[in-house]
Amino acid sequence: MDEKIDVVVVGGGPAGLNAALSAAQMGAEVLLLDAYPAPGGQYYRQPPQHLADHPTPHQRQGRQLWQEALASGVKIRSNVTVWYGDAEKTLIYHSNQGSIALHAKAIILACGTFERPVAFPGWTLPGVLMTGGAQTLLYHGVLPGRRVLLSGSGPLQLVVAKKLLEAGAEVVAVLEGSSRLLRRGMRHFAGVWGQWERLGEGLSSLATLMGRRVPYRFGWGIVAAHGEQQVERATIARYDEHWRPIPGSEEQVACDTICIGFGFVPFTTLGKLMGVKHIWSGDWNMEIPERDETMQTNVSGVFAVGDGAGLGGARLSILEGQIAGIAAAHQIGYGGTRAVAALQKLAPKVRRERAFQKMYTDLFAPGKGLFELAKEDTVICRCEGITLEQIRRARAMGASSISEVKAITRAGMGECQGRMCGLHINHILAQWTNKTPAEVGLNPARPPVFPLPIQALLLEQES
């Protein structure tokens, strides 16, 4: 089944919802595709049904935005998987009704992020989870553990630690990999000015930790997790400026849960499949799409917005979504001078948010030492069970690219398609081959972007 539409937005988070709303307000016919049961993404994540009567402020904001988009004529299809796209602005998505092809005049990619995986001894033990995963469990009223250690970087750790305390957990410590935050932050005073809501949330969380006497240690991080059947304790250490553990500083901490939060990685696979040019961000050690001031990529009519196009937070995502929605609608003939005026009004707001983004990157971008924590028997590719030693053997056989390691070991061939191990293998090879991560590169994009039922592929072949 094929459909034609003006603008298709992929992703229903802050960027996607605002892009869809803005394009619709300019007069375009808009369809928003989202993988979740209800739009909102991670930032506006809607509560489960039994908690729907007690939404958080963010959830109320997301619900209001969602309803406003519907009222403006945006069509929303939830619980769908977009698994193919190309430079001709064709998308294919799968739902319980089968696979449907869309032919759009413009496409806005708001695909979001996934949490940055870090492989260290014991990271596959039950009880080790990502900070965002812990936050999701808390949203659903589930306590991730009783005695929790948090290790990572950035203010999300403080927010989750506060929620854990409020839910009844004991937080044994919060470890912040960055050091000298205050001194470094003073260089970005202009970027922080006016960000009172963000500062207030962080200070409120910090006050809760101090009131409960939770240690908050700068320049410290995880080294290893230990336990027989699950996490029982952790080894932590002071990190140097490159985030390598300093010998002799190691300590043992008793815990049953370890929350790891070293930031996020943009999901760029769909854009790469469509021919979008990507550049390497040395600050965050990841790929991001190259865009112009309207968020359009090198592929005409294809826009990329939000954290899926470069980490900047919800406020920047909202602005980028609005710009891309207006620009996409204007490009295909809607909005006229009203669209031009709206774009001019948004430009200075984006510049202010980018100043904050620069500050955040300088303070919290993780160091390359994180990719050196794994030992020879540490599993790097969880889907296929491939260890660092097996990757080293592949290198000894001549493998110098991720694709060659994949061909020899199957690392990256599992259900996550390399999202959990790709960056780690990239940095391992860069170190072993004396290349930069950008020179090593990541796996090429191939359809399907996400795992699909075999039946869906058979139906697509028949059609």
Short mmCIF file of C-alpha atoms in Angstrom, two decimals:
data_model
loop_
_atom_site.label_atom_id
_atom_site.label_comp_id
_atom_site.label_asym_id
_atom_site.label_seq_id
_atom_site.Cartn_x
_atom_site.Cartn_y
_atom_site.Cartn_z
CA MET A 1 0.00 0.00 0.00
CA ASP A 2 1.38 3.41 -1.01
CA GLU A 3 0.45 6.91 0.23
CA LYS A 4 1.43 10.41 -0.85
CA ILE A 5 1.68 13.29 1.60
CA ASP A 6 3.25 16.74 1.90
CA VAL A 7 5.41 16.36 5.02
CA VAL A 8 6.31 13.25 7.00
CA VAL A 9 7.88 13.62 10.44
CA VAL A 10 9.68 10.60 11.91
CA GLY A 11 9.70 10.74 15.72
CA GLY A 12 7.28 12.19 18.24
CA GLY A 13 9.57 13.81 20.81
CA PRO A 14 9.93 17.57 21.41
CA ALA A 15 11.56 18.14 18.01
CA GLY A 16 9.16 15.95 16.05
CA LEU A 17 5.97 17.24 17.63
CA ASN A 18 7.01 20.86 17.12
CA ALA A 19 8.08 20.19 13.55
CA ALA A 20 4.73 18.58 12.75
CA LEU A 21 2.75 21.36 14.43
CA SER A 22 4.73 24.14 12.73
CA ALA A 23 4.40 22.58 9.26
CA ALA A 24 0.66 22.08 9.75
CA GLN A 25 0.22 25.67 10.93
CA MET A 26 1.75 26.80 7.62
CA GLY A 27 -0.91 24.82 5.77
CA ALA A 28 0.91 21.59 4.88
CA GLU A 29 -0.62 18.14 5.15
CA VAL A 30 1.45 16.42 7.85
CA LEU A 31 1.84 12.84 9.03
CA LEU A 32 3.84 12.02 12.17
CA LEU A 33 5.17 8.48 12.66
CA ASP A 34 6.18 7.35 16.13
CA ALA A 35 7.38 4.07 17.58
CA TYR A 36 5.71 4.54 20.97
CA PRO A 37 2.07 4.04 21.98
CA ALA A 38 1.72 7.81 22.48
CA PRO A 39 3.83 10.72 21.20
CA GLY A 40 6.22 12.47 23.56
CA GLY A 41 9.56 10.72 23.16
CA GLN A 42 11.74 10.37 26.23
CA TYR A 43 11.35 13.97 27.41
CA TYR A 44 7.54 13.98 27.36
CA ARG A 45 7.21 10.23 27.95
CA GLN A 46 3.58 9.59 28.77
CA PRO A 47 2.73 7.64 31.93
CA PRO A 48 1.20 4.15 31.92
CA GLN A 49 -2.57 3.98 32.14
CA HIS A 50 -2.69 3.39 35.90
CA LEU A 51 -0.69 6.61 36.47
CA ALA A 52 -2.40 8.72 33.78
CA ASP A 53 -4.26 10.80 36.40
CA HIS A 54 -0.99 11.96 37.98
CA PRO A 55 1.20 13.25 35.14
CA THR A 56 4.43 15.15 35.72
CA PRO A 57 4.77 18.73 34.42
CA HIS A 58 6.75 17.46 31.41
CA GLN A 59 4.09 14.87 30.66
CA ARG A 60 1.38 17.54 30.81
CA GLN A 61 3.38 19.72 28.41
CA GLY A 62 3.77 16.82 26.01
CA ARG A 63 0.09 15.96 26.14
CA GLN A 64 -0.87 19.57 25.46
CA LEU A 65 1.52 19.75 22.50
CA TRP A 66 0.20 16.46 21.16
CA GLN A 67 -3.41 17.70 21.36
CA GLU A 68 -2.46 20.99 19.73
CA ALA A 69 -0.86 19.12 16.83
CA LEU A 70 -3.99 17.01 16.33
CA ALA A 71 -6.17 20.12 16.44
CA SER A 72 -3.99 21.65 13.70
CA GLY A 73 -4.63 18.70 11.42
CA VAL A 74 -1.54 16.58 12.06
CA LYS A 75 -2.18 12.88 11.54
CA ILE A 76 -0.36 10.74 14.10
CA ARG A 77 0.36 7.04 13.69
CA SER A 78 1.81 5.41 16.78
CA ASN A 79 3.35 1.98 17.39
CA VAL A 80 4.97 1.93 13.95
CA THR A 81 8.50 1.03 12.89
CA VAL A 82 10.09 3.07 10.10
CA TRP A 83 12.55 0.62 8.57
CA TYR A 84 13.46 2.06 5.17
CA GLY A 85 14.09 5.42 3.54
CA ASP A 86 15.80 6.76 0.43
CA ALA A 87 16.88 10.00 -1.22
CA GLU A 88 13.68 10.04 -3.29
CA LYS A 89 11.83 10.80 -0.05
CA THR A 90 10.23 7.39 0.18
CA LEU A 91 9.75 5.81 3.60
CA ILE A 92 8.45 2.36 4.49
CA TYR A 93 7.03 1.66 7.91
CA HIS A 94 5.58 -1.44 9.51
CA SER A 95 2.53 -1.59 11.77
CA ASN A 96 0.00 -4.24 12.78
CA GLN A 97 -1.60 -3.58 9.40
CA GLY A 98 1.55 -4.51 7.49
CA SER A 99 4.14 -2.44 5.63
CA ILE A 100 3.13 0.86 4.04
CA ALA A 101 5.21 3.01 1.68
CA LEU A 102 5.01 6.80 1.94
CA HIS A 103 6.03 9.24 -0.78
CA ALA A 104 6.59 12.68 0.73
CA LYS A 105 7.47 16.09 -0.63
CA ALA A 106 9.54 16.71 2.52
CA ILE A 107 10.75 14.51 5.37
CA ILE A 108 11.80 15.68 8.83
CA LEU A 109 13.92 13.21 10.78
CA ALA A 110 13.50 13.59 14.55
CA CYS A 111 14.77 10.13 15.41
CA GLY A 112 16.16 10.89 18.85
CA THR A 113 19.03 9.15 20.59
CA PHE A 114 20.06 6.05 22.46
CA GLU A 115 22.18 5.97 25.59
CA ARG A 116 25.94 5.73 25.14
CA PRO A 117 27.06 2.19 26.01
CA VAL A 118 30.32 1.75 27.91
CA ALA A 119 31.86 -1.71 28.17
CA PHE A 120 33.70 -2.52 31.40
CA PRO A 121 34.30 -5.74 33.33
CA GLY A 122 30.97 -6.94 34.70
CA TRP A 123 28.75 -4.61 32.65
CA THR A 124 26.61 -7.55 31.49
CA LEU A 125 25.70 -8.57 35.06
CA PRO A 126 22.04 -8.24 36.07
CA GLY A 127 21.80 -5.01 38.01
CA VAL A 128 23.83 -2.88 35.58
CA LEU A 129 21.55 -0.62 33.58
CA MET A 130 21.52 2.73 31.85
CA THR A 131 20.39 5.78 33.81
CA GLY A 132 17.58 6.36 31.30
CA GLY A 133 16.43 2.77 31.80
CA ALA A 134 16.26 3.38 35.54
CA GLN A 135 14.26 6.54 34.88
CA THR A 136 11.80 4.59 32.73
CA LEU A 137 11.32 1.98 35.46
CA LEU A 138 10.66 4.76 37.97
CA TYR A 139 8.07 6.28 35.61
CA HIS A 140 6.23 2.95 35.81
CA GLY A 141 6.48 2.75 39.59
CA VAL A 142 9.23 0.10 39.58
CA LEU A 143 12.29 0.50 41.83
CA PRO A 144 15.43 -0.58 39.88
CA GLY A 145 17.30 -1.60 43.03
CA ARG A 146 17.68 -1.01 46.75
CA ARG A 147 21.30 0.12 46.99
CA VAL A 148 22.21 2.09 43.87
CA LEU A 149 25.48 3.53 42.55
CA LEU A 150 25.31 6.09 39.72
CA SER A 151 28.29 6.69 37.47
CA GLY A 152 28.45 8.88 34.39
CA SER A 153 28.34 12.51 33.41
CA GLY A 154 25.81 15.30 33.25
CA PRO A 155 22.85 16.57 35.28
CA LEU A 156 20.54 13.66 34.38
CA GLN A 157 22.41 11.67 37.04
CA LEU A 158 21.30 14.14 39.71
CA VAL A 159 17.69 14.08 38.55
CA VAL A 160 17.53 10.28 38.56
CA ALA A 161 19.33 10.07 41.92
CA LYS A 162 16.69 12.36 43.41
CA LYS A 163 13.88 10.20 41.98
CA LEU A 164 15.54 7.07 43.33
CA LEU A 165 15.73 8.58 46.81
CA GLU A 166 12.09 9.68 46.65
CA ALA A 167 11.10 6.15 45.58
CA GLY A 168 12.83 4.62 48.61
CA ALA A 169 16.21 3.51 47.27
CA GLU A 170 19.53 4.13 48.98
CA VAL A 171 21.91 6.01 46.68
CA VAL A 172 25.42 5.06 47.80
CA ALA A 173 27.13 7.66 45.60
CA VAL A 174 26.86 9.72 42.43
CA LEU A 175 30.11 9.71 40.44
CA GLU A 176 30.66 12.53 37.94
CA GLY A 177 33.40 11.73 35.45
CA SER A 178 34.17 15.38 34.75
CA SER A 179 36.31 17.35 37.18
CA ARG A 180 36.70 21.06 37.94
CA LEU A 181 33.19 21.78 36.66
CA LEU A 182 32.88 25.13 38.42
CA ARG A 183 36.16 26.51 37.03
CA ARG A 184 35.39 25.29 33.50
CA GLY A 185 31.79 26.45 33.72
CA MET A 186 32.80 30.04 34.43
CA ARG A 187 34.09 30.23 30.85
CA HIS A 188 30.51 29.78 29.66
CA PHE A 189 28.76 32.26 31.93
CA ALA A 190 26.92 33.85 28.99
CA GLY A 191 25.57 30.48 27.89
CA VAL A 192 24.16 29.75 31.34
CA TRP A 193 22.54 33.17 31.83
CA GLY A 194 18.79 32.89 31.48
CA GLN A 195 18.69 29.09 31.89
CA TRP A 196 16.99 29.43 35.26
CA GLU A 197 14.63 26.48 34.89
CA ARG A 198 17.46 24.10 34.07
CA LEU A 199 19.66 25.46 36.84
CA GLY A 200 16.78 25.26 39.28
CA GLU A 201 16.10 21.59 38.48
CA GLY A 202 19.77 20.72 38.91
CA LEU A 203 20.14 22.65 42.17
CA SER A 204 16.95 21.11 43.56
CA SER A 205 18.28 17.62 42.85
CA LEU A 206 21.67 18.51 44.33
CA ALA A 207 20.01 19.88 47.47
CA THR A 208 18.11 16.60 47.91
CA LEU A 209 21.35 14.63 47.65
CA MET A 210 23.10 16.87 50.15
CA GLY A 211 20.16 16.61 52.54
CA ARG A 212 20.41 12.81 52.42
CA ARG A 213 24.23 12.93 52.72
CA VAL A 214 24.74 11.21 49.36
CA PRO A 215 28.38 11.53 48.20
CA TYR A 216 28.70 13.46 44.91
CA ARG A 217 32.26 12.88 43.68
CA PHE A 218 33.77 14.83 40.79
CA GLY A 219 36.40 13.20 38.59
CA TRP A 220 35.38 9.69 39.67
CA GLY A 221 33.81 6.80 37.77
CA ILE A 222 33.14 3.12 37.38
CA VAL A 223 35.96 0.62 36.75
CA ALA A 224 34.24 -2.76 37.16
CA ALA A 225 31.13 -4.49 38.49
CA HIS A 226 31.39 -7.67 40.55
CA GLY A 227 29.01 -10.44 41.60
CA GLU A 228 28.11 -14.07 41.03
CA GLN A 229 24.51 -13.99 39.78
CA GLN A 230 23.99 -10.22 39.93
CA VAL A 231 25.73 -7.02 41.00
CA GLU A 232 27.07 -7.20 44.55
CA ARG A 233 29.74 -4.50 44.52
CA ALA A 234 31.62 -2.14 42.23
CA THR A 235 35.19 -0.96 41.81
CA ILE A 236 35.40 2.79 41.34
CA ALA A 237 38.40 5.06 40.86
CA ARG A 238 39.46 8.63 40.30
CA TYR A 239 39.69 9.50 36.59
CA ASP A 240 42.46 11.53 34.98
CA GLU A 241 41.75 14.28 32.44
CA HIS A 242 41.17 11.66 29.73
CA TRP A 243 38.85 9.64 31.99
CA ARG A 244 41.34 6.84 32.55
CA PRO A 245 41.32 5.32 36.08
CA ILE A 246 44.29 6.55 38.13
CA PRO A 247 46.21 3.53 39.51
CA GLY A 248 46.08 3.33 43.30
CA SER A 249 42.86 5.32 43.66
CA GLU A 250 40.52 2.31 43.41
CA GLU A 251 37.79 1.73 46.01
CA GLN A 252 35.18 -0.99 46.52
CA VAL A 253 31.53 -0.01 46.97
CA ALA A 254 28.77 -2.41 48.03
CA CYS A 255 25.66 -2.06 45.84
CA ASP A 256 23.02 -4.16 44.09
CA THR A 257 22.44 -1.79 41.16
CA ILE A 258 24.73 0.34 38.99
CA CYS A 259 23.24 3.05 36.80
CA ILE A 260 25.50 4.15 33.94
CA GLY A 261 24.86 7.52 32.30
CA PHE A 262 27.62 8.73 29.99
CA GLY A 263 25.37 10.70 27.68
CA PHE A 264 23.58 9.91 24.46
CA VAL A 265 24.30 9.03 20.84
CA PRO A 266 22.16 10.35 17.96
CA PHE A 267 20.28 7.70 15.99
CA THR A 268 21.45 8.47 12.46
CA THR A 269 20.94 5.19 10.61
CA LEU A 270 17.77 6.22 8.77
CA GLY A 271 19.34 9.46 7.57
CA LYS A 272 22.48 7.65 6.38
CA LEU A 273 20.29 5.18 4.49
CA MET A 274 18.66 8.15 2.74
CA GLY A 275 22.03 9.54 1.62
CA VAL A 276 22.38 12.26 4.26
CA LYS A 277 25.99 13.37 4.67
CA HIS A 278 27.34 12.93 8.19
CA ILE A 279 30.35 14.51 9.85
CA TRP A 280 32.30 13.37 12.89
CA SER A 281 31.80 15.36 16.07
CA GLY A 282 35.13 15.20 17.86
CA ASP A 283 33.65 16.71 21.03
CA TRP A 284 31.23 13.84 21.55
CA ASN A 285 33.00 11.17 19.45
CA MET A 286 30.00 10.41 17.24
CA GLU A 287 28.50 11.10 13.83
CA ILE A 288 25.97 13.88 13.23
CA PRO A 289 24.21 15.02 10.05
CA GLU A 290 25.49 18.09 8.23
CA ARG A 291 22.72 20.74 8.03
CA ASP A 292 22.11 24.32 6.93
CA GLU A 293 20.44 27.06 8.99
CA THR A 294 16.96 25.63 8.21
CA MET A 295 18.01 22.14 9.40
CA GLN A 296 17.97 20.83 5.83
CA THR A 297 20.58 18.20 4.97
CA ASN A 298 22.46 17.75 1.71
CA VAL A 299 19.46 15.74 0.45
CA SER A 300 16.94 18.31 -0.78
CA GLY A 301 13.72 18.16 1.20
CA VAL A 302 15.19 16.03 4.00
CA PHE A 303 15.63 17.78 7.35
CA ALA A 304 17.19 16.52 10.59
CA VAL A 305 16.33 17.96 14.01
CA GLY A 306 16.64 17.47 17.74
CA ASP A 307 19.08 15.38 19.70
CA GLY A 308 19.08 12.87 16.84
CA ALA A 309 20.99 15.48 14.85
CA GLY A 310 23.34 16.65 17.62
CA LEU A 311 22.94 16.75 21.38
CA GLY A 312 21.41 20.01 22.56
CA GLY A 313 18.56 19.26 24.95
CA ALA A 314 14.81 19.78 24.79
CA ARG A 315 14.80 23.55 24.28
CA LEU A 316 17.08 23.44 21.27
CA SER A 317 15.13 20.44 19.94
CA ILE A 318 11.89 22.43 20.13
CA LEU A 319 13.40 25.36 18.22
CA GLU A 320 14.99 23.14 15.59
CA GLY A 321 11.69 21.35 15.10
CA GLN A 322 9.84 24.61 14.62
CA ILE A 323 12.41 25.87 12.10
CA ALA A 324 12.41 22.63 10.09
CA GLY A 325 8.61 22.42 10.08
CA ILE A 326 8.24 25.98 8.79
CA ALA A 327 11.10 25.60 6.27
CA ALA A 328 9.79 22.29 4.93
CA ALA A 329 6.30 23.70 4.45
CA HIS A 330 7.69 26.84 2.82
CA GLN A 331 9.88 24.84 0.47
CA ILE A 332 6.87 23.01 -0.97
CA GLY A 333 4.77 26.16 -1.34
CA TYR A 334 3.13 26.95 1.99
CA GLY A 335 3.42 29.91 4.36
CA GLY A 336 4.75 32.58 2.02
CA THR A 337 6.08 35.70 3.74
CA ARG A 338 4.63 34.51 7.05
CA ALA A 339 7.02 31.56 6.99
CA VAL A 340 10.01 33.77 6.17
CA ALA A 341 9.19 36.13 9.05
CA ALA A 342 8.78 33.22 11.46
CA LEU A 343 12.17 31.78 10.51
CA GLN A 344 13.86 35.14 11.03
CA LYS A 345 12.31 35.42 14.48
CA LEU A 346 13.53 31.97 15.56
CA ALA A 347 17.16 32.38 14.42
CA PRO A 348 18.46 34.39 17.44
CA LYS A 349 16.76 31.99 19.87
CA VAL A 350 18.66 29.09 18.31
CA ARG A 351 21.96 30.96 18.68
CA ARG A 352 21.30 31.42 22.42
CA GLU A 353 20.51 27.75 22.88
CA ARG A 354 23.61 26.74 20.95
CA ALA A 355 25.70 28.73 23.43
CA PHE A 356 24.25 26.55 26.19
CA GLN A 357 24.89 23.46 24.07
CA LYS A 358 28.56 24.45 23.70
CA MET A 359 28.88 24.87 27.46
CA TYR A 360 27.26 21.48 28.11
CA THR A 361 29.58 19.78 25.63
CA ASP A 362 32.68 21.35 27.18
CA LEU A 363 31.66 20.29 30.68
CA PHE A 364 30.27 16.82 30.18
CA ALA A 365 31.59 15.21 26.97
CA PRO A 366 33.23 11.92 28.07
CA GLY A 367 36.93 11.23 27.58
CA LYS A 368 38.41 8.47 25.42
CA GLY A 369 39.60 6.58 28.50
CA LEU A 370 36.09 5.17 28.85
CA PHE A 371 36.75 2.99 25.82
CA GLU A 372 39.80 1.47 27.51
CA LEU A 373 38.07 0.02 30.58
CA ALA A 374 37.34 -3.38 28.98
CA LYS A 375 39.61 -6.38 29.66
CA GLU A 376 40.36 -9.23 27.25
CA ASP A 377 37.40 -11.32 28.47
CA THR A 378 34.95 -8.38 28.57
CA VAL A 379 32.02 -8.78 26.20
CA ILE A 380 31.92 -5.89 23.72
CA CYS A 381 29.10 -7.07 21.43
CA ARG A 382 26.35 -8.26 23.75
CA CYS A 383 24.06 -9.56 21.00
CA GLU A 384 26.66 -12.00 19.64
CA GLY A 385 28.74 -12.44 22.81
CA ILE A 386 31.97 -11.16 21.20
CA THR A 387 34.79 -10.28 23.60
CA LEU A 388 37.66 -7.82 23.31
CA GLU A 389 40.02 -10.77 22.84
CA GLN A 390 38.04 -11.97 19.79
CA ILE A 391 38.17 -8.48 18.28
CA ARG A 392 41.93 -8.41 18.90
CA ARG A 393 42.26 -11.71 17.03
CA ALA A 394 40.32 -10.23 14.12
CA ARG A 395 42.73 -7.30 14.09
CA ALA A 396 45.65 -9.77 14.03
CA MET A 397 44.05 -11.33 10.93
CA GLY A 398 44.18 -7.95 9.20
CA ALA A 399 40.83 -6.37 10.09
CA SER A 400 41.16 -2.58 10.12
CA SER A 401 37.52 -1.48 9.75
CA ILE A 402 34.30 -2.18 11.60
CA SER A 403 32.93 -4.00 8.56
CA GLU A 404 35.96 -6.33 8.51
CA VAL A 405 35.65 -7.02 12.24
CA LYS A 406 31.95 -7.69 11.67
CA ALA A 407 32.69 -10.15 8.85
CA ILE A 408 35.19 -12.11 10.95
CA THR A 409 33.51 -12.08 14.36
CA ARG A 410 29.79 -11.23 13.73
CA ALA A 411 30.15 -8.26 16.11
CA GLY A 412 27.37 -5.84 15.18
CA MET A 413 25.19 -8.45 13.46
CA GLY A 414 22.76 -8.85 16.35
CA GLU A 415 19.34 -7.40 17.03
CA CYS A 416 20.66 -3.94 17.99
CA GLN A 417 22.62 -3.80 14.69
CA GLY A 418 25.71 -2.35 16.30
CA ARG A 419 24.11 0.39 18.38
CA MET A 420 25.55 -1.11 21.57
CA CYS A 421 29.02 -2.01 20.29
CA GLY A 422 29.69 0.09 17.17
CA LEU A 423 31.23 3.14 18.84
CA HIS A 424 33.30 0.98 21.16
CA ILE A 425 34.75 -1.05 18.30
CA ASN A 426 35.37 2.20 16.42
CA HIS A 427 37.54 3.55 19.24
CA ILE A 428 39.33 0.23 19.77
CA LEU A 429 40.31 0.10 16.11
CA ALA A 430 41.31 3.77 16.10
CA GLN A 431 43.70 3.09 18.97
CA TRP A 432 45.12 -0.08 17.42
CA THR A 433 45.54 1.35 13.89
CA ASN A 434 46.74 4.84 14.88
CA LYS A 435 43.78 6.37 13.06
CA THR A 436 41.19 8.84 14.24
CA PRO A 437 37.67 7.56 15.01
CA ALA A 438 36.47 9.58 12.02
CA GLU A 439 38.91 7.73 9.74
CA VAL A 440 37.78 4.34 11.07
CA GLY A 441 34.09 5.21 10.68
CA LEU A 442 31.03 3.21 11.64
CA ASN A 443 29.00 0.47 9.97
CA PRO A 444 27.24 1.47 6.73
CA ALA A 445 23.46 1.74 6.98
CA ARG A 446 21.39 -1.09 5.58
CA PRO A 447 17.68 -1.86 5.68
CA PRO A 448 15.80 -2.83 7.71
CA VAL A 449 16.79 -0.10 10.15
CA PHE A 450 15.11 -2.02 12.98
CA PRO A 451 14.34 -5.73 13.39
CA LEU A 452 11.12 -6.77 11.67
CA PRO A 453 8.91 -9.86 11.68
CA ILE A 454 9.78 -12.13 8.74
CA GLN A 455 6.14 -11.84 7.66
CA ALA A 456 6.59 -8.09 7.12
CA LEU A 457 9.45 -8.67 4.69
CA LEU A 458 7.53 -11.37 2.85
CA LEU A 459 4.53 -9.08 2.45
CA GLU A 460 6.81 -6.29 1.18
CA GLN A 461 8.35 -8.66 -1.39
CA GLU A 462 4.89 -9.72 -2.58
CA SER A 463 3.74 -6.10 -2.98
#
